Short mmCIF file of C-alpha atoms in Angstrom, two decimals:
data_model
loop_
_atom_site.label_atom_id
_atom_site.label_comp_id
_atom_site.label_asym_id
_atom_site.label_seq_id
_atom_site.Cartn_x
_atom_site.Cartn_y
_atom_site.Cartn_z
CA MET A 1 -0.35 0.35 0.11
CA ASP A 2 3.18 2.16 0.94
CA PHE A 3 3.97 1.60 -2.84
CA LEU A 4 0.23 3.17 -4.36
CA ASN A 5 1.04 6.00 -2.14
CA ALA A 6 4.50 6.27 -3.29
CA ILE A 7 3.56 6.05 -6.90
CA VAL A 8 0.49 8.29 -6.39
CA ALA A 9 2.80 11.71 -4.47
CA LEU A 10 4.68 10.53 -7.71
CA ALA A 11 2.54 11.16 -10.37
CA ASN A 12 0.74 14.46 -8.32
CA PHE A 13 3.41 16.48 -7.94
CA VAL A 14 6.21 15.34 -10.62
CA LEU A 15 4.61 13.29 -13.70
CA ILE A 16 1.26 15.18 -14.21
CA PRO A 17 2.46 18.76 -13.20
CA GLY A 18 5.15 17.52 -15.74
CA LEU A 19 3.65 16.83 -18.45
CA ALA A 20 1.26 20.21 -18.62
CA TYR A 21 4.36 22.53 -18.32
CA GLY A 22 6.34 21.10 -20.69
CA SER A 23 3.31 20.75 -23.27
CA GLN A 24 3.40 24.53 -22.60
CA LEU A 25 6.94 24.16 -23.12
CA ALA A 26 7.01 22.47 -26.60
CA LEU A 27 4.38 24.45 -28.06
CA GLY A 28 6.31 27.86 -27.31
CA ALA A 29 9.47 25.73 -28.14
CA LEU A 30 7.16 25.49 -31.83
CA GLY A 31 7.81 28.46 -32.36
CA VAL A 32 10.73 29.39 -31.75
CA THR A 33 12.24 27.04 -34.33
CA LEU A 34 9.99 27.37 -36.88
CA ILE A 35 11.23 31.10 -37.36
CA TYR A 36 15.04 29.62 -36.55
CA GLY A 37 14.41 26.87 -39.06
CA ILE A 38 12.28 28.96 -41.82
CA LEU A 39 12.83 33.25 -40.97
CA ARG A 40 16.62 31.98 -39.75
CA PHE A 41 16.99 34.25 -36.65
CA SER A 42 16.20 33.84 -33.27
CA ASN A 43 13.05 35.69 -32.04
CA PHE A 44 13.85 36.88 -28.76
CA ALA A 45 10.31 38.72 -28.25
CA HIS A 46 9.16 35.57 -28.69
CA GLY A 47 8.13 35.09 -24.91
CA ASP A 48 6.40 38.37 -24.68
CA THR A 49 4.47 37.91 -28.21
CA MET A 50 3.22 35.19 -25.46
CA ALA A 51 2.50 37.56 -23.72
CA PHE A 52 0.45 40.14 -25.96
CA GLY A 53 -2.02 36.60 -26.85
CA THR A 54 -3.18 35.72 -23.85
CA MET A 55 -3.57 38.80 -23.13
CA ILE A 56 -5.93 39.92 -25.77
CA THR A 57 -7.81 36.38 -25.03
CA ILE A 58 -7.33 37.76 -21.43
CA LEU A 59 -9.73 40.75 -21.65
CA VAL A 60 -11.74 39.36 -24.40
CA THR A 61 -12.54 36.53 -21.91
CA TRP A 62 -13.41 39.32 -19.94
CA TRP A 63 -15.81 40.92 -21.61
CA MET A 64 -17.34 37.41 -22.06
CA GLN A 65 -18.25 36.24 -18.50
CA ALA A 66 -19.23 40.26 -18.00
CA LYS A 67 -22.31 38.95 -20.53
CA GLY A 68 -22.72 35.48 -18.56
CA ILE A 69 -21.00 33.57 -21.96
CA THR A 70 -19.58 30.77 -20.36
CA LEU A 71 -18.28 27.09 -21.50
CA GLY A 72 -19.27 25.49 -18.02
CA PRO A 73 -17.32 22.75 -16.26
CA LEU A 74 -14.28 24.56 -19.09
CA PRO A 75 -12.58 27.74 -19.21
CA THR A 76 -14.42 30.54 -20.38
CA ALA A 77 -10.97 31.17 -22.22
CA LEU A 78 -11.44 28.11 -24.25
CA LEU A 79 -14.21 30.21 -26.21
CA ALA A 80 -11.57 33.56 -26.31
CA LEU A 81 -9.03 31.75 -27.95
CA PRO A 82 -9.53 32.23 -31.14
CA LEU A 83 -9.89 36.30 -31.29
CA GLY A 84 -7.20 35.92 -28.90
CA ILE A 85 -4.91 33.87 -32.06
CA LEU A 86 -7.20 36.34 -34.48
CA GLY A 87 -5.12 40.09 -32.40
CA CYS A 88 -1.47 37.95 -31.92
CA VAL A 89 -1.88 37.73 -35.52
CA ALA A 90 -2.35 41.16 -36.27
CA LEU A 91 0.68 42.24 -34.27
CA LEU A 92 3.48 40.22 -35.79
CA LEU A 93 2.55 40.38 -39.35
CA LEU A 94 2.58 44.72 -38.46
CA THR A 95 5.52 44.44 -37.00
CA ASP A 96 6.95 42.15 -40.01
CA ARG A 97 5.91 44.37 -42.51
CA VAL A 98 6.63 47.59 -40.52
CA VAL A 99 10.38 46.01 -39.16
CA TYR A 100 11.11 43.13 -40.23
CA ARG A 101 10.28 43.24 -43.57
CA PHE A 102 13.73 46.72 -44.40
CA TYR A 103 16.11 43.98 -42.71
CA ARG A 104 15.26 40.82 -44.68
CA GLU A 105 15.51 42.75 -48.66
CA GLN A 106 19.23 44.15 -47.01
CA LYS A 107 19.89 40.74 -45.63
CA ALA A 108 21.07 42.36 -42.70
CA LYS A 109 23.18 38.67 -40.81
CA PRO A 110 20.82 37.07 -38.71
CA MET A 111 23.10 38.58 -35.68
CA ILE A 112 21.13 41.91 -36.23
CA LEU A 113 17.71 39.86 -36.36
CA VAL A 114 18.09 39.45 -32.62
CA ILE A 115 19.43 42.50 -31.90
CA VAL A 116 15.88 43.76 -34.04
CA SER A 117 14.18 41.77 -32.29
CA THR A 118 15.42 42.32 -28.60
CA GLY A 119 14.32 45.61 -29.30
CA VAL A 120 10.59 44.44 -30.74
CA MET A 121 10.89 42.31 -27.17
CA PHE A 122 10.85 45.67 -25.33
CA ILE A 123 8.35 47.38 -27.39
CA MET A 124 5.75 44.58 -26.66
CA GLU A 125 6.87 44.22 -22.94
CA GLY A 126 6.08 47.63 -22.15
CA LEU A 127 2.47 47.57 -24.55
CA VAL A 128 1.11 44.73 -22.69
CA ARG A 129 2.15 45.89 -18.85
CA LEU A 130 0.61 49.52 -20.03
CA VAL A 131 -3.09 47.75 -20.84
CA ILE A 132 -3.79 44.71 -18.37
CA GLY A 133 -0.74 46.05 -15.97
CA PRO A 134 1.96 43.85 -14.25
CA ASP A 135 -0.04 42.81 -11.81
CA ASP A 136 -1.23 38.93 -11.67
CA GLN A 137 -4.50 37.66 -13.55
CA ASN A 138 -6.73 34.82 -13.17
CA PHE A 139 -8.30 34.42 -15.04
CA ALA A 140 -9.39 31.42 -14.69
CA ASP A 141 -13.30 30.20 -14.06
CA GLY A 142 -15.44 26.08 -14.39
CA ALA A 143 -14.13 23.79 -13.15
CA ARG A 144 -11.63 23.27 -11.00
CA PHE A 145 -10.69 19.51 -11.22
CA ILE A 146 -11.09 16.65 -12.87
CA ILE A 147 -10.48 14.64 -9.68
CA SER A 148 -9.46 16.14 -6.86
CA ALA A 149 -8.11 14.22 -3.91
CA ARG A 150 -10.57 13.60 -1.89
CA ASP A 151 -12.67 11.56 -4.73
CA PHE A 152 -9.64 9.83 -5.24
CA LYS A 153 -9.05 8.91 -1.59
CA ALA A 154 -12.50 8.17 -0.94
CA MET A 155 -12.46 5.32 -4.35
CA THR A 156 -9.83 4.01 -3.69
CA GLY A 157 -8.91 4.45 0.19
CA LEU A 158 -5.01 5.13 -0.42
CA GLN A 159 -3.90 7.86 2.25
CA GLU A 160 -2.51 10.05 -0.19
CA GLY A 161 -4.27 11.65 -2.78
CA LEU A 162 -4.22 11.97 -6.59
CA SER A 163 -5.47 15.36 -8.28
CA ILE A 164 -5.88 16.17 -11.65
CA LYS A 165 -6.82 19.75 -12.48
CA THR A 166 -9.15 20.70 -15.45
CA THR A 167 -6.70 23.12 -17.12
CA GLN A 168 -4.06 20.21 -16.72
CA GLY A 169 -6.14 18.10 -18.57
CA ILE A 170 -6.95 20.95 -20.67
CA THR A 171 -3.37 21.44 -21.85
CA VAL A 172 -2.39 18.45 -22.81
CA VAL A 173 -5.62 18.08 -24.78
CA VAL A 174 -4.97 20.57 -26.84
CA ALA A 175 -1.57 21.23 -27.57
CA VAL A 176 -1.62 16.77 -29.24
CA ILE A 177 -3.65 18.63 -30.91
CA ALA A 178 -1.80 21.84 -32.42
CA VAL A 179 0.93 19.86 -33.25
CA ALA A 180 -1.54 16.90 -35.08
CA LEU A 181 -2.70 19.93 -36.47
CA LEU A 182 0.64 21.16 -37.48
CA PHE A 183 2.61 18.25 -38.29
CA TRP A 184 -0.11 17.41 -41.44
CA PHE A 185 -0.14 21.89 -42.21
CA LEU A 186 4.02 21.57 -43.32
CA ASN A 187 3.11 17.39 -44.09
CA LYS A 188 0.20 17.55 -46.82
CA THR A 189 -0.56 20.35 -47.99
CA ARG A 190 1.55 23.16 -50.95
CA THR A 191 1.54 25.87 -48.46
CA GLY A 192 3.77 23.43 -45.67
CA LYS A 193 5.18 21.98 -47.98
CA SER A 194 6.61 25.20 -49.60
CA MET A 195 7.34 26.11 -46.78
CA ARG A 196 10.10 22.52 -45.63
CA ALA A 197 11.93 23.60 -48.86
CA TYR A 198 11.93 27.06 -48.75
CA SER A 199 13.53 26.08 -45.14
CA ASP A 200 16.05 23.96 -46.50
CA ASN A 201 18.12 25.17 -49.03
CA GLU A 202 15.77 29.26 -49.63
CA ASP A 203 17.56 30.04 -53.33
CA LEU A 204 16.56 26.47 -54.76
CA ALA A 205 13.37 26.94 -53.41
CA LEU A 206 13.14 30.90 -54.91
CA LEU A 207 14.58 29.47 -58.07
CA SER A 208 11.40 26.58 -58.34
CA GLY A 209 8.68 29.80 -58.05
CA ILE A 210 8.46 29.75 -54.56
CA ASN A 211 6.29 33.22 -53.49
CA PRO A 212 9.12 34.41 -49.64
CA GLU A 213 6.55 36.53 -49.22
CA ARG A 214 3.98 34.26 -49.27
CA VAL A 215 6.61 31.85 -46.19
CA VAL A 216 7.19 34.49 -44.83
CA THR A 217 3.42 36.08 -43.72
CA TYR A 218 2.28 31.35 -43.29
CA THR A 219 5.39 30.92 -40.84
CA TRP A 220 4.26 34.42 -38.61
CA ILE A 221 1.08 33.16 -38.37
CA ILE A 222 1.51 29.56 -37.36
CA VAL A 223 3.84 31.30 -34.61
CA ALA A 224 1.57 33.80 -33.45
CA ALA A 225 -0.86 30.81 -33.13
CA LEU A 226 1.45 28.42 -31.52
CA ALA A 227 2.45 31.11 -29.19
CA THR A 228 -1.24 32.06 -28.19
CA VAL A 229 -2.18 28.67 -27.72
CA ALA A 230 1.27 28.03 -25.12
CA GLY A 231 0.86 31.94 -23.06
CA THR A 232 -3.11 30.53 -23.21
CA LEU A 233 -2.02 27.30 -21.38
CA TYR A 234 0.05 28.52 -19.00
CA GLY A 235 -1.98 31.04 -17.67
CA LEU A 236 -4.84 28.90 -16.94
CA ASP A 237 -2.58 25.98 -15.78
CA LYS A 238 -0.31 28.88 -13.35
CA SER A 239 -2.07 32.32 -13.91
CA PHE A 240 -0.64 35.27 -15.95
CA LYS A 241 2.02 37.42 -15.47
CA PRO A 242 3.44 40.22 -18.72
CA PHE A 243 7.22 39.23 -16.90
CA VAL A 244 6.47 35.52 -16.13
CA TYR A 245 6.23 35.12 -19.86
CA PHE A 246 9.80 37.02 -20.42
CA GLN A 247 11.84 34.78 -18.03
CA LEU A 248 10.09 32.11 -20.36
CA LEU A 249 12.09 33.43 -22.14
CA LEU A 250 14.84 31.14 -21.10
CA PRO A 251 13.25 27.55 -20.77
CA ILE A 252 12.06 27.71 -24.41
CA PHE A 253 15.24 28.77 -26.06
CA ALA A 254 16.71 25.52 -23.78
CA SER A 255 14.23 23.58 -24.63
CA ALA A 256 13.76 24.40 -28.37
CA ILE A 257 18.11 23.74 -28.14
CA VAL A 258 18.59 20.60 -26.83
CA GLY A 259 15.95 19.27 -28.89
CA GLY A 260 17.61 20.68 -31.49
CA ILE A 261 16.71 23.81 -32.97
CA GLY A 262 14.84 24.39 -36.40
CA ASN A 263 14.00 20.65 -36.16
CA PRO A 264 10.36 20.28 -34.91
CA ILE A 265 9.89 16.99 -33.23
CA GLY A 266 12.99 18.06 -31.61
CA ALA A 267 10.95 21.20 -30.26
CA ILE A 268 8.41 18.86 -28.45
CA ALA A 269 11.02 16.41 -26.76
CA GLY A 270 13.51 19.42 -25.94
CA GLY A 271 10.18 20.84 -23.66
CA PHE A 272 9.81 17.50 -21.77
CA VAL A 273 12.83 17.20 -20.69
CA ILE A 274 13.69 20.87 -19.33
CA ALA A 275 9.56 19.84 -18.15
CA PHE A 276 10.74 16.69 -15.96
CA SER A 277 14.29 17.94 -15.55
CA GLU A 278 12.45 21.19 -13.38
CA VAL A 279 10.25 19.52 -11.37
CA THR A 280 12.27 16.63 -10.44
CA VAL A 281 14.73 18.53 -8.92
CA THR A 282 12.48 21.59 -7.71
CA TYR A 283 11.07 18.72 -6.03
CA ALA A 284 10.84 17.99 -2.09
CA TRP A 285 11.59 13.85 -2.46
CA LYS A 286 10.44 13.18 1.35
CA LYS A 287 6.66 12.22 0.96
CA VAL A 288 7.88 9.54 -2.00
CA LEU A 289 11.14 8.39 0.20
CA THR A 290 9.07 8.04 3.25
CA TYR A 291 6.84 5.82 1.89
CA LEU A 292 8.97 3.52 0.48
CA LEU A 293 11.55 3.34 3.26
CA PRO A 294 11.65 1.91 6.45
CA GLU A 295 10.50 4.28 9.54
CA SER A 296 14.13 3.78 11.20
CA TRP A 297 15.62 5.18 7.31
CA ALA A 298 12.90 8.05 6.58
CA PRO A 299 14.35 11.79 5.91
CA ASP A 300 14.30 14.75 8.58
CA GLY A 301 14.91 17.23 5.44
CA LEU A 302 13.00 17.59 2.18
CA VAL A 303 15.77 16.13 0.30
CA GLN A 304 14.73 19.26 -2.45
CA LEU A 305 17.97 19.29 -4.82
CA LEU A 306 17.22 23.20 -4.75
CA SER A 307 14.00 25.68 -3.89
CA THR A 308 11.39 26.14 -6.58
CA ASP A 309 12.95 29.52 -7.64
CA TYR A 310 15.38 28.28 -8.74
CA LYS A 311 13.52 26.12 -11.22
CA PHE A 312 15.28 28.47 -14.53
CA ALA A 313 18.61 27.50 -13.51
CA VAL A 314 18.23 24.23 -13.98
CA SER A 315 17.18 25.39 -17.49
CA PHE A 316 20.22 27.92 -18.24
CA VAL A 317 22.85 24.55 -16.69
CA ILE A 318 21.29 21.96 -19.00
CA LEU A 319 21.20 24.84 -22.01
CA LEU A 320 24.93 25.33 -21.23
CA ILE A 321 25.69 21.48 -20.99
CA VAL A 322 24.46 21.13 -24.93
CA LEU A 323 25.91 23.99 -26.34
CA LEU A 324 28.98 22.61 -25.00
CA PHE A 325 28.80 19.29 -25.99
CA ARG A 326 25.77 18.47 -28.55
CA PRO A 327 25.19 22.48 -30.38
CA THR A 328 22.41 19.87 -32.34
CA GLY A 329 20.61 18.55 -29.71
CA LEU A 330 19.03 15.90 -29.35
CA PHE A 331 18.00 16.42 -32.57
CA ARG A 332 20.34 17.39 -34.88
CA GLY A 333 19.18 20.37 -35.70
CA LYS A 334 20.66 23.56 -37.52
CA MET A 335 24.75 24.13 -35.89
CA VAL A 336 23.65 26.38 -32.98
#
């Protein structure tokens, strides 16, 4: 029985949170890797792009809630999500036309575009804070749990309860659907195939008659959708605070690079590697070890390698190791 309690505690505090967080990082890393693979620069504004799309979703959600429009047990934000994506698409296409297109026409080096994206990042961050403020914003409604710890204990008779939040279940389901749609689009549609061809060999793609501006436009649209979905899911699961999305840039880039930047499958794998690494290293293992070990060996301390305040340090260390020893990542993306 103690072994089952240990498994439940592990699932409750490591496996389920890691799966949800990994899904969010994977969606964010997919946006980063698409920009790097197709537009050929590292977009430092991606975290604040997520924040902007989420902000539009939150504002529409509040309006719907004020009008009494809900989804019952599901978060109203799911209804507002398409409008959040449209708002983010409009911002990115405007940014590309006003800012990035000039440097693209000048054949600017990738490092120049990285610096430009840093400036765009500060503008987006200031815009989000100006509109919605710097504080935490809670916009989740509907049922809180798919299954609560109390109900699980009553059903199983175990001492340890398993709780699965509605937002965690929605995160995994929406992430699977989004990734499936993305891979279908890239592999089965004419536009998706032209984007892949442009990524593999720009000169050959141009000789084949592929319109580069069309490829760029579709890339920004897909990136906006992925960023808004990832940001909204993260905000529902935790809470929305603009500065947190700036901090998320590190684990998102770490996910893309660890998996192999420019490789979509690698971005997904990297997201889960980073997520489970962060959750595992910052989890206090006392409860699990107390169930598994004899009573005389039960630990007195928390058995926690790092405080949760330092979880982003885990991403940094993993990123550093990968850059030093395998810069192409796990799935051999483009050389970093």
